Coordinates of C-alpha atoms in Angstrom, one line a residue:
Chain A
M100 CA -7.8 37.2 -12.9
S101 CA -10.5 39.7 -13.6
T102 CA -11.0 40.7 -10.0
S103 CA -7.2 42.0 -9.4
S104 CA -8.5 45.1 -11.6
I105 CA -11.2 46.2 -9.3
T106 CA -9.2 47.1 -6.2
A107 CA -5.7 46.6 -5.6
T108 CA -6.0 46.6 -2.0
E109 CA -8.1 43.4 -2.2
T110 CA -5.6 41.3 -4.0
R111 CA -3.1 42.3 -1.4
A112 CA -5.0 41.3 1.6
P113 CA -3.6 38.5 3.5
R114 CA -6.3 35.9 3.1
A115 CA -7.1 36.7 -0.6
G116 CA -3.3 36.0 -1.1
S117 CA -2.7 33.8 -3.9
W118 CA -4.6 33.0 -7.2
W119 CA -5.0 29.7 -5.7
S120 CA -6.6 30.4 -2.3
R121 CA -8.9 32.4 -4.0
H122 CA -10.2 29.8 -6.7
E123 CA -9.4 27.0 -4.5
R124 CA -12.6 25.8 -3.8
R125 CA -13.9 26.2 -7.7
F126 CA -10.8 24.0 -8.7
F127 CA -10.3 21.6 -6.0
P128 CA -12.6 18.9 -7.2
Y129 CA -10.6 18.8 -10.6
V130 CA -7.4 18.4 -8.3
L131 CA -8.9 15.5 -6.4
L132 CA -9.7 13.8 -9.7
I133 CA -6.5 14.4 -11.6
P134 CA -4.9 10.8 -10.7
F135 CA -8.3 9.3 -11.8
L136 CA -8.3 11.2 -14.8
I137 CA -4.9 10.3 -16.0
T138 CA -5.1 6.7 -15.3
L139 CA -8.6 6.7 -17.2
V140 CA -7.4 8.4 -20.0
V141 CA -4.0 6.8 -20.3
F142 CA -4.6 3.2 -18.9
T143 CA -8.1 2.6 -19.8
A144 CA -9.7 5.0 -22.7
W145 CA -6.8 5.1 -24.9
P146 CA -6.0 1.5 -24.7
A147 CA -9.7 0.5 -25.1
I148 CA -9.7 2.5 -28.6
D149 CA -6.4 1.0 -29.6
S150 CA -7.6 -2.3 -28.9
F151 CA -10.7 -1.8 -31.0
R152 CA -8.5 -0.3 -33.8
L153 CA -6.1 -3.4 -33.5
S154 CA -8.8 -5.8 -33.9
F155 CA -9.0 -4.6 -37.4
H156 CA -5.6 -5.0 -38.1
K157 CA -3.1 -7.8 -38.7
V158 CA 0.0 -7.5 -36.5
R159 CA 2.7 -9.9 -36.4
N160 CA 4.6 -8.7 -33.7
L161 CA 5.6 -5.5 -31.4
Q162 CA 7.7 -3.7 -34.0
S163 CA 5.9 -4.8 -37.1
E164 CA 3.6 -2.6 -39.0
R165 CA -0.2 -2.9 -38.6
E166 CA -1.9 -4.3 -41.7
Y167 CA -5.5 -3.2 -42.1
V168 CA -7.5 -6.4 -42.8
G169 CA -11.2 -4.9 -41.9
L170 CA -13.4 -7.4 -40.3
A171 CA -11.1 -10.6 -41.4
N172 CA -10.3 -11.2 -37.6
Y173 CA -13.9 -11.4 -36.6
E174 CA -14.8 -13.3 -39.4
R175 CA -12.2 -15.6 -38.8
L176 CA -13.0 -16.3 -35.1
L177 CA -16.8 -16.7 -35.9
T178 CA -16.9 -19.0 -38.7
K179 CA -13.1 -20.7 -39.0
D180 CA -11.7 -20.7 -35.5
K181 CA -12.6 -24.3 -33.7
R182 CA -10.3 -23.5 -30.8
F183 CA -12.5 -20.0 -30.1
R184 CA -15.3 -21.9 -30.5
T185 CA -14.3 -24.5 -27.8
A186 CA -13.1 -21.8 -25.5
I187 CA -16.6 -20.3 -25.6
V188 CA -18.5 -23.6 -25.2
N189 CA -16.2 -24.5 -22.2
G190 CA -17.1 -20.9 -20.7
A191 CA -20.7 -21.2 -21.3
E192 CA -20.4 -24.7 -19.6
F193 CA -18.8 -23.3 -16.6
A194 CA -21.1 -20.4 -16.5
L195 CA -24.1 -23.0 -16.3
G196 CA -22.3 -24.8 -13.6
T197 CA -21.8 -21.8 -11.7
A198 CA -25.9 -20.9 -12.0
F199 CA -27.1 -24.0 -11.4
L200 CA -24.9 -25.5 -8.9
Q201 CA -23.0 -22.6 -6.9
M202 CA -26.1 -20.3 -6.6
P203 CA -28.3 -22.8 -5.0
L204 CA -25.6 -24.2 -2.6
A205 CA -24.6 -20.5 -1.8
L206 CA -28.3 -19.8 -0.9
A207 CA -28.4 -23.2 1.1
V208 CA -25.5 -21.9 3.0
A209 CA -26.6 -18.3 3.7
L210 CA -29.8 -19.7 4.8
A211 CA -28.2 -22.0 7.1
L212 CA -25.8 -19.1 8.4
N213 CA -28.7 -16.9 8.9
S214 CA -30.4 -19.6 11.1
A215 CA -30.7 -18.9 14.8
V216 CA -30.2 -22.5 15.4
V217 CA -27.0 -23.1 13.8
R218 CA -23.6 -22.9 16.0
F219 CA -20.3 -21.5 15.3
K220 CA -21.6 -19.4 12.7
T221 CA -18.7 -16.8 12.8
M222 CA -16.1 -19.7 12.3
A223 CA -18.2 -21.0 9.5
R224 CA -18.3 -17.8 7.7
L225 CA -14.5 -17.6 7.8
A226 CA -14.0 -21.0 6.6
F227 CA -16.6 -20.5 3.8
F228 CA -14.9 -17.0 2.7
A229 CA -11.4 -17.9 3.1
P230 CA -11.2 -19.8 -0.7
Y231 CA -12.2 -16.7 -2.3
I232 CA -9.4 -14.6 -1.0
T233 CA -6.9 -17.5 -1.3
S234 CA -4.7 -16.9 -4.6
A235 CA -5.9 -18.7 -7.4
I236 CA -2.4 -20.1 -7.8
V237 CA -2.6 -21.6 -4.5
V238 CA -5.8 -23.0 -5.0
A239 CA -4.9 -24.5 -8.3
W240 CA -1.7 -26.1 -6.9
I241 CA -4.0 -27.6 -4.2
F242 CA -6.3 -29.0 -6.5
T243 CA -3.4 -30.4 -8.8
L244 CA -2.4 -32.4 -5.9
I245 CA -6.2 -33.5 -5.1
Y246 CA -6.9 -34.7 -8.9
F247 CA -3.4 -36.1 -9.4
K248 CA -4.3 -39.2 -11.8
Q249 CA -1.7 -41.3 -9.9
S250 CA -3.2 -43.4 -7.0
Y251 CA -1.2 -41.2 -4.4
G252 CA -3.3 -38.0 -5.6
L253 CA -5.5 -36.9 -2.7
L254 CA -8.8 -38.1 -4.2
N255 CA -7.5 -41.1 -5.5
G256 CA -5.8 -42.0 -2.3
L257 CA -9.3 -41.6 -0.5
L258 CA -10.6 -43.6 -3.4
A259 CA -8.3 -46.4 -2.9
Q260 CA -9.2 -47.2 0.4
F261 CA -12.7 -48.3 -1.0
G262 CA -11.0 -50.3 -3.8
V263 CA -11.6 -47.9 -6.3
E264 CA -9.3 -47.6 -9.3
P265 CA -7.5 -44.4 -10.1
V266 CA -9.3 -42.1 -12.0
Y267 CA -8.1 -39.5 -14.2
W268 CA -9.9 -36.4 -13.1
L269 CA -8.4 -34.1 -15.7
S270 CA -9.2 -36.3 -18.8
K271 CA -11.1 -34.9 -21.6
D272 CA -14.5 -36.0 -20.2
L273 CA -13.8 -35.2 -16.7
A274 CA -11.8 -31.7 -16.7
M275 CA -14.9 -29.9 -16.9
P276 CA -16.7 -31.0 -13.7
S277 CA -13.4 -31.1 -11.9
L278 CA -13.0 -27.6 -12.5
I279 CA -16.8 -26.9 -11.8
V280 CA -16.0 -28.6 -8.2
L281 CA -12.9 -26.3 -7.8
G282 CA -15.4 -23.3 -8.8
L283 CA -17.7 -24.6 -6.2
W284 CA -14.9 -24.7 -3.3
T285 CA -13.8 -21.3 -4.3
W286 CA -17.0 -19.4 -5.0
V287 CA -20.0 -20.5 -2.7
G288 CA -18.8 -19.3 0.5
H289 CA -18.1 -15.9 -1.2
H290 CA -21.7 -15.7 -3.0
S291 CA -23.2 -17.0 0.2
L292 CA -22.0 -13.9 2.0
Y293 CA -24.1 -11.7 -0.7
F294 CA -27.3 -14.0 0.0
L295 CA -26.4 -13.7 3.9
A296 CA -26.1 -9.8 3.5
G297 CA -29.6 -9.7 1.4
L298 CA -31.6 -12.1 4.1
Q299 CA -30.5 -9.7 6.7
A300 CA -31.9 -6.9 4.6
V301 CA -35.4 -8.5 5.0
P302 CA -37.1 -6.3 8.0
E303 CA -38.1 -8.6 10.9
E304 CA -41.6 -7.0 11.1
L305 CA -42.4 -8.1 7.4
K306 CA -41.8 -11.6 8.2
E307 CA -43.7 -11.4 11.4
S308 CA -46.6 -10.2 9.9
A309 CA -46.6 -12.8 7.0
R310 CA -46.5 -15.3 10.0
I311 CA -49.4 -13.9 11.6
D312 CA -51.3 -13.9 8.2
G313 CA -50.9 -17.6 8.1
A314 CA -47.9 -18.0 5.9
N315 CA -46.1 -21.3 6.1
G316 CA -42.3 -21.4 5.8
W317 CA -42.3 -21.8 2.2
Q318 CA -44.8 -19.2 1.5
L319 CA -42.8 -17.0 3.8
F320 CA -39.7 -17.6 1.9
R321 CA -41.1 -17.5 -1.6
N322 CA -43.1 -14.5 -1.1
V323 CA -41.1 -12.1 1.4
T324 CA -37.5 -13.4 1.5
L325 CA -36.9 -14.0 -2.3
P326 CA -38.2 -10.6 -3.4
F327 CA -35.1 -9.3 -1.2
L328 CA -32.9 -11.4 -2.6
R329 CA -33.3 -10.3 -6.5
P330 CA -30.6 -7.8 -6.8
I331 CA -28.2 -10.3 -5.2
F332 CA -29.1 -13.0 -7.5
I333 CA -28.4 -10.5 -10.2
F334 CA -25.2 -9.8 -9.0
V335 CA -24.1 -13.3 -8.3
I336 CA -25.4 -14.6 -11.7
L337 CA -23.3 -11.6 -13.4
T338 CA -20.4 -11.6 -11.9
G339 CA -20.1 -15.5 -12.1
S340 CA -20.7 -15.6 -16.0
I341 CA -18.4 -13.1 -16.5
G342 CA -16.0 -14.9 -14.4
S343 CA -16.6 -18.0 -16.3
F344 CA -15.6 -16.5 -19.5
S345 CA -12.5 -14.8 -18.2
L346 CA -11.4 -17.9 -16.3
F347 CA -7.7 -18.0 -16.4
S348 CA -5.2 -19.0 -13.5
Q349 CA -7.0 -22.1 -12.4
P350 CA -7.0 -24.0 -15.5
Y351 CA -3.9 -22.8 -16.8
L352 CA -2.1 -24.2 -13.9
L353 CA -4.1 -27.2 -13.5
F354 CA -3.4 -28.2 -17.0
E355 CA 0.4 -27.4 -16.7
S356 CA 0.3 -24.1 -18.5
G357 CA -1.8 -25.6 -21.2
S358 CA -5.2 -26.0 -22.3
G359 CA -5.9 -29.4 -21.0
P360 CA -6.7 -32.5 -23.1
L361 CA -8.2 -31.6 -26.6
D362 CA -8.8 -28.3 -25.1
A363 CA -11.0 -29.4 -22.6
G364 CA -9.7 -26.7 -20.2
L365 CA -9.4 -23.7 -22.9
F366 CA -11.4 -20.8 -21.8
P367 CA -11.7 -17.4 -23.8
L368 CA -9.4 -15.3 -22.1
M369 CA -6.7 -18.1 -22.1
Y370 CA -6.9 -18.4 -25.8
L371 CA -6.4 -14.6 -25.9
F372 CA -3.2 -15.0 -24.1
F373 CA -2.1 -17.8 -26.0
M374 CA -2.8 -15.9 -29.3
G375 CA -1.5 -12.8 -28.0
F376 CA 1.5 -13.3 -25.8
R377 CA 2.7 -17.0 -25.2
D378 CA 2.3 -18.9 -28.7
N379 CA 1.9 -16.2 -30.8
T380 CA 2.1 -12.3 -31.0
R381 CA -1.1 -11.9 -33.4
M382 CA -1.9 -8.9 -31.5
G383 CA -4.9 -7.9 -33.9
Y384 CA -6.2 -11.1 -33.7
A385 CA -6.1 -11.4 -29.7
S386 CA -7.7 -7.8 -29.7
A387 CA -10.4 -9.3 -31.7
I388 CA -11.1 -12.0 -29.2
G389 CA -11.0 -9.4 -26.1
Y390 CA -13.8 -7.6 -28.3
L391 CA -15.9 -10.6 -29.0
L392 CA -15.5 -11.5 -25.3
T393 CA -16.7 -8.0 -24.2
L394 CA -19.6 -8.2 -26.5
I395 CA -20.6 -11.9 -25.2
I396 CA -20.4 -10.5 -21.9
L397 CA -22.5 -7.4 -22.6
A398 CA -25.1 -9.7 -24.2
I399 CA -25.2 -12.1 -21.2
T400 CA -25.5 -9.1 -18.9
A401 CA -28.5 -7.8 -21.2
V402 CA -30.2 -11.3 -21.4
Q403 CA -30.1 -11.9 -17.5
L404 CA -31.4 -8.3 -16.6
L405 CA -34.2 -8.9 -19.1
L406 CA -34.7 -12.2 -17.6
I407 CA -34.8 -10.8 -14.0
R408 CA -37.2 -8.2 -15.0
M409 CA -39.5 -10.7 -16.3
W410 CA -39.1 -12.8 -13.1
K411 CA -41.7 -11.0 -11.4
V412 CA -41.2 -12.5 -7.7
Chain B
M119 CA -48.0 -3.2 9.1
G120 CA -51.8 -3.0 10.3
A121 CA -53.1 -2.4 13.6
L122 CA -53.8 -5.9 14.0
T123 CA -50.1 -6.9 13.7
R124 CA -49.2 -4.4 16.2
I125 CA -52.1 -5.9 18.8
L126 CA -51.0 -9.1 18.2
R127 CA -47.3 -8.7 18.6
P128 CA -46.8 -9.7 22.0
E129 CA -48.5 -13.3 21.2
T130 CA -46.6 -13.9 18.3
R131 CA -43.2 -13.1 19.6
I132 CA -43.4 -16.5 21.5
T133 CA -44.2 -18.5 18.3
S134 CA -42.3 -16.5 15.8
G135 CA -39.0 -16.4 17.4
G136 CA -37.5 -18.5 14.7
E137 CA -37.2 -21.5 17.1
R138 CA -39.9 -23.4 15.6
H139 CA -37.2 -26.4 14.4
S140 CA -37.6 -29.7 15.9
P141 CA -34.5 -30.8 18.0
S142 CA -33.8 -33.5 15.0
K143 CA -33.9 -30.7 12.5
I144 CA -31.7 -28.7 14.3
A145 CA -29.0 -31.6 14.4
V146 CA -29.2 -32.1 10.7
L147 CA -28.9 -28.5 10.0
N148 CA -25.8 -28.3 12.2
V149 CA -24.3 -31.4 10.8
L150 CA -24.7 -30.2 7.4
V151 CA -23.0 -26.9 8.3
I152 CA -20.1 -28.8 9.8
F153 CA -19.6 -30.9 7.1
G154 CA -19.5 -27.9 4.7
V155 CA -16.7 -26.4 6.9
V156 CA -14.9 -29.8 7.0
I157 CA -14.8 -29.9 2.8
T158 CA -13.8 -26.3 2.8
V159 CA -11.1 -26.6 5.5
L160 CA -9.6 -30.1 4.2
P161 CA -7.7 -28.8 1.4
Y162 CA -5.9 -26.2 3.3
V163 CA -5.1 -29.0 5.9
Y164 CA -3.7 -31.0 3.1
M165 CA -1.8 -27.9 1.9
V166 CA -0.2 -27.5 5.3
T167 CA 0.6 -31.0 6.2
A168 CA 2.0 -31.7 2.4
S169 CA 4.5 -29.1 3.2
F170 CA 5.9 -31.1 6.3
R171 CA 5.6 -34.7 4.5
T172 CA 8.7 -36.5 2.8
Q173 CA 9.0 -36.6 -0.8
G174 CA 8.4 -40.2 -0.6
E175 CA 5.5 -40.2 1.7
L176 CA 3.7 -37.6 -0.8
Y177 CA 4.0 -40.1 -3.6
S178 CA 2.7 -43.2 -1.8
L179 CA -0.2 -44.9 -0.3
P180 CA -2.1 -44.6 1.8
V181 CA -3.0 -41.0 2.2
T182 CA -3.5 -39.8 5.6
I183 CA -4.3 -36.7 7.1
F184 CA -1.1 -36.1 9.2
P185 CA 2.4 -36.8 8.1
R186 CA 3.5 -40.3 9.2
E187 CA 7.1 -38.8 9.4
W188 CA 7.3 -34.7 9.9
T189 CA 9.9 -33.1 7.8
D190 CA 11.3 -29.4 7.2
A191 CA 13.3 -30.4 3.8
N192 CA 10.5 -28.9 1.9
Y193 CA 11.1 -25.4 3.8
L194 CA 14.8 -25.8 3.6
K195 CA 14.4 -26.4 -0.2
L196 CA 12.3 -23.4 -0.7
F197 CA 14.5 -20.8 1.0
N198 CA 18.1 -22.5 -0.3
D199 CA 17.0 -23.5 -3.8
T200 CA 14.4 -21.2 -5.0
E201 CA 14.0 -17.2 -5.0
F202 CA 11.0 -17.2 -2.8
V203 CA 12.2 -15.1 0.1
R204 CA 13.0 -12.4 -2.8
W205 CA 9.5 -12.9 -4.4
Y206 CA 8.1 -12.3 -1.0
G207 CA 9.6 -9.3 -0.3
N208 CA 8.9 -8.0 -3.6
T209 CA 5.1 -8.9 -3.2
I210 CA 5.0 -7.0 0.3
W211 CA 6.5 -3.8 -0.9
V212 CA 4.6 -3.5 -4.4
A213 CA 1.3 -4.5 -2.9
G214 CA 2.0 -2.3 -0.1
L215 CA 2.8 0.8 -2.0
R216 CA 0.1 0.1 -4.6
T217 CA -2.4 0.0 -1.8
L218 CA -1.2 3.3 0.2
L219 CA -1.5 5.1 -3.4
G220 CA -4.6 3.5 -4.6
V221 CA -6.5 4.1 -1.1
Y222 CA -5.5 7.9 -1.2
F223 CA -6.4 8.5 -4.6
A224 CA -9.6 6.6 -4.4
A225 CA -10.6 8.6 -1.4
A226 CA -9.8 11.9 -3.0
A227 CA -11.9 11.1 -6.2
G228 CA -14.6 9.6 -3.7
Y229 CA -14.7 12.9 -1.8
A230 CA -14.8 15.0 -5.1
F231 CA -17.9 13.1 -6.4
A232 CA -19.7 12.8 -3.0
K233 CA -19.1 16.6 -1.7
F234 CA -18.6 18.6 -4.7
D235 CA -20.4 20.2 -7.7
F236 CA -18.5 20.9 -10.7
R237 CA -18.8 20.8 -14.3
F238 CA -18.8 17.3 -16.0
K239 CA -19.7 15.5 -12.9
R240 CA -22.2 13.4 -14.1
F241 CA -20.4 12.6 -17.1
L242 CA -17.4 11.7 -15.4
F243 CA -19.3 9.4 -12.9
F244 CA -20.9 7.8 -15.6
T245 CA -17.4 6.9 -16.9
V246 CA -16.6 5.5 -13.6
L247 CA -19.3 3.3 -13.7
A248 CA -18.7 2.5 -17.6
T249 CA -15.0 1.2 -16.6
L250 CA -16.5 -1.2 -14.0
I251 CA -18.3 -2.9 -16.6
L252 CA -15.6 -2.7 -19.2
P253 CA -13.4 -6.4 -18.7
F254 CA -10.0 -5.6 -18.0
H255 CA -8.8 -8.4 -20.9
V256 CA -9.9 -5.8 -23.5
L257 CA -7.0 -3.5 -22.5
L258 CA -4.3 -6.4 -22.0
I259 CA -2.8 -6.3 -25.8
P260 CA -2.5 -2.7 -26.1
L261 CA -1.6 -2.2 -22.4
F262 CA 1.4 -4.4 -22.8
V263 CA 2.4 -2.7 -26.0
M264 CA 2.2 0.4 -24.0
M265 CA 4.2 -0.9 -21.0
A266 CA 7.0 -1.9 -23.7
D267 CA 6.7 1.5 -25.4
F268 CA 7.4 3.0 -21.8
G269 CA 10.2 0.7 -21.2
W270 CA 8.1 -0.5 -18.1
V271 CA 8.4 -4.5 -18.9
D272 CA 10.1 -6.0 -15.7
N273 CA 9.3 -2.8 -14.0
Y274 CA 7.1 -2.6 -11.1
L275 CA 5.5 0.6 -12.3
A276 CA 3.6 -1.9 -14.6
I277 CA 2.1 -3.5 -11.7
I278 CA 1.5 -0.4 -9.4
V279 CA 0.3 2.3 -12.0
P280 CA -2.0 1.0 -14.6
G281 CA -5.2 0.0 -12.4
L282 CA -4.4 2.2 -9.4
V283 CA -7.4 4.3 -9.1
S284 CA -10.3 1.6 -9.8
A285 CA -13.7 2.3 -10.4
F286 CA -14.9 0.1 -7.6
N287 CA -12.9 1.8 -5.3
I288 CA -14.2 5.2 -6.1
F289 CA -17.5 4.3 -5.9
L290 CA -17.1 2.6 -2.4
M291 CA -15.4 5.6 -1.2
R292 CA -18.0 8.0 -2.7
Q293 CA -20.5 5.9 -0.5
Y294 CA -18.5 6.4 2.5
T295 CA -17.8 10.0 2.2
E296 CA -21.5 10.8 1.6
S297 CA -22.2 10.4 5.3
V298 CA -19.7 12.9 6.3
P299 CA -21.8 16.1 7.4
N300 CA -21.5 19.0 5.2
E301 CA -21.7 21.1 8.3
L302 CA -18.3 20.2 9.5
L303 CA -16.7 20.9 6.2
D304 CA -18.4 24.2 6.0
A305 CA -17.4 25.1 9.4
A306 CA -13.8 24.2 8.6
R307 CA -13.9 26.7 5.6
I308 CA -15.3 29.8 7.7
D309 CA -12.5 28.9 10.1
G310 CA -10.1 29.3 6.9
A311 CA -9.2 25.9 6.6
S312 CA -7.4 25.1 3.0
E313 CA -9.4 22.5 0.9
F314 CA -6.1 20.1 1.5
G315 CA -6.4 20.5 5.1
I316 CA -10.1 19.7 5.3
F317 CA -9.5 16.8 2.9
H318 CA -6.6 15.4 5.1
R319 CA -7.6 16.5 8.5
I320 CA -11.5 16.3 8.5
V321 CA -12.7 13.8 5.6
L322 CA -9.9 11.3 5.9
P323 CA -10.0 10.3 9.4
L324 CA -13.8 10.3 9.3
V325 CA -13.9 7.7 6.3
R326 CA -11.4 5.6 7.8
P327 CA -13.7 2.3 7.7
G328 CA -13.9 2.9 4.1
L329 CA -10.4 3.6 3.8
G330 CA -9.6 -0.1 5.3
V331 CA -11.9 -1.9 3.2
V332 CA -10.4 -0.5 0.2
A333 CA -6.8 -0.8 1.4
I334 CA -7.6 -4.5 2.1
L335 CA -9.2 -5.4 -1.3
T336 CA -6.5 -3.6 -3.0
F337 CA -3.6 -5.5 -1.2
V338 CA -5.5 -8.9 -1.6
Q339 CA -6.0 -8.1 -5.2
T340 CA -2.4 -7.0 -5.9
W341 CA -1.2 -10.1 -3.5
N342 CA -3.1 -12.6 -5.6
D343 CA -2.9 -11.4 -9.5
F344 CA -1.6 -13.5 -11.7
L345 CA -2.4 -12.8 -15.4
W346 CA -1.1 -9.1 -15.7
P347 CA 2.2 -9.8 -13.8
L348 CA 2.8 -13.0 -15.9
I349 CA 2.6 -10.5 -18.8
V350 CA 4.7 -7.7 -17.9
L351 CA 7.2 -9.4 -15.6
H352 CA 9.8 -11.8 -17.1
D353 CA 12.8 -11.7 -15.0
S354 CA 12.8 -14.1 -12.0
S355 CA 14.4 -11.8 -9.7
K356 CA 11.4 -9.4 -10.2
Y357 CA 8.7 -12.2 -9.8
L358 CA 5.9 -11.6 -7.5
L359 CA 4.6 -14.4 -5.2
S360 CA 2.0 -15.7 -7.6
I361 CA 4.2 -16.1 -10.4
G362 CA 7.2 -17.4 -8.7
I363 CA 4.8 -20.1 -7.3
A364 CA 3.2 -20.9 -10.7
T365 CA 6.4 -21.7 -12.2
M366 CA 8.3 -23.2 -9.3
D367 CA 7.8 -26.7 -10.9
G368 CA 9.5 -25.2 -13.9
P369 CA 13.1 -24.0 -13.8
Y370 CA 13.6 -24.7 -9.9
D371 CA 12.5 -28.3 -10.6
V372 CA 10.9 -28.1 -7.1
E373 CA 8.5 -31.1 -5.6
V374 CA 5.2 -30.6 -4.6
G375 CA 6.0 -30.5 -0.9
A376 CA 8.0 -27.3 -1.4
I377 CA 5.2 -25.6 -3.5
M378 CA 2.9 -26.7 -0.6
A379 CA 5.1 -24.9 1.7
A380 CA 5.5 -21.8 -0.8
S381 CA 1.6 -21.9 -1.0
F382 CA 1.0 -21.9 2.8
L383 CA 3.6 -19.3 3.6
S384 CA 2.1 -17.1 0.7
T385 CA -1.7 -17.6 2.1
V386 CA -0.8 -16.9 5.7
P387 CA -1.0 -13.0 5.7
I388 CA -4.1 -12.7 3.4
L389 CA -5.8 -15.1 5.9
V390 CA -4.6 -13.4 8.9
I391 CA -5.5 -10.2 7.5
F392 CA -9.1 -11.5 6.7
V393 CA -9.7 -13.0 10.0
L394 CA -8.8 -9.6 11.9
M395 CA -11.0 -7.7 9.5
Q396 CA -13.7 -9.9 8.2
R397 CA -16.5 -7.7 9.5
Q398 CA -15.2 -4.8 7.5
I399 CA -14.2 -6.5 4.4
I400 CA -17.7 -8.3 4.2
A401 CA -19.7 -5.3 4.7
G402 CA -17.4 -3.3 2.1
L403 CA -17.7 -6.3 -0.5
T404 CA -21.5 -6.5 -0.1
R405 CA -22.4 -2.8 0.3
G406 CA -22.9 -2.4 -3.2
A407 CA -25.0 -5.3 -4.4
I408 CA -27.7 -4.9 -1.7
R409 CA -28.5 -1.4 -2.9
G410 CA -28.9 -3.0 -6.4

């Protein structure tokens, strides 16, 4: 506005027309960011703060008054709530299954897809990736049919051909292995693409010179290829373990909108949903679950980043 | 790379072309990959064939790969006895609109972060990264309370608006926009183009590959999302495919054949998009991870 007082002619010049056209360049980035800023403040920052406050309150339902209870929600979750503990243990088991089964398998698939002698690679890549973009609900329904406890379930039906009695795949003891297998089917292909991208980032010259220096296949893999895969390992383990604690759709549907026999299929996010929405409207308690879950995820992230840093390849 | 390497190169090419596998090893490797593909594809095959099987066959032995008797009863039941067609339409337009808006806003924010210097830029970009780490489930309860306050329960605004401008997409678009030459933008400014004109007519066309990736990811994510729609959509005529299919065995008392038919039909568009665009999707997804 200050410039208008200098010369009247300048402001009347056609190019310098409106206030906006003179300040356009300075303010344009903010204009570009308006939608982001609004959604950030209204739908992320504010709810995150509100949720934090809620976690120190007791709230019976949407309309009721919030009653301040201090750390009571957290205390109860950590010391008394057996279901929460079960959910955490299940999440951890699934995360371990991810780390020790999905990762090596995904790496193996990536190595195979990167090999010059394997054929139909494009087709194989398509097939391996498809489960990841298939709706979790569809996956869960297909696996419901696969795991049917009756003899005509797909798996039991196949086993019946060998005279094996029907197995209850979603029983208390088998629920977790069955879920881990579902996880393998869903995510191995997805992770393998990340490993594949990592493998393709290894410069040919480096491999070549290592070969000339007399490195054998294993040494080559261990000392040349593996270091390039480090960021991929971090990424896959991190997303895998975060995903394990927030697993919801697949177990929810597989166990018929429940948590499975004796909570064998109960996961933290599912428990939050039951507490906050389905069985109860204990919103303060559910918020505390959400924040504890976030803390756990942050802790896992920190520990894994430390471990990876210590793991000097 | 030392001089030795360069001298030896022509020789080593012959031995180190990666083909030093024995024929039996090659065969084993190929068989393993094919086995993996079969294991991966089999559940899909079963989904499709189950949708054409009669009820009696689905509940009897032996389990065969192809139906003993083909039937369209499951599809008829799906179209006549459930609101499947309606859910399909709902999902298409909700996912489509969310994708259009999401892509545009992500491109705008990505452009701002890539090509402008402004106050609070670093702080704002840090918040983008922070929201990448923040798990969505922390927000579930207060967001739902907010939706109830806004009167957005059973309203698609609740699906479209809250997660519209995702941090991941902004991050991706910033990376794509960085490769746009600054000279081009400056030349346009000298020619008297407005900032909006530059964004619309120069930047957007140049970052089209990035727009494509963000569009597909947003569309697929909206198409498949389950928990949030389950929380905010209660009226069955408003359902999206994922909730509709998840609840089909309940109120509609539909048998698995029809559920498989619904699963199949709802998966087709996603798989088609993926087959057509797989290169871009994979490049976009893995872009961030490799750079660490």
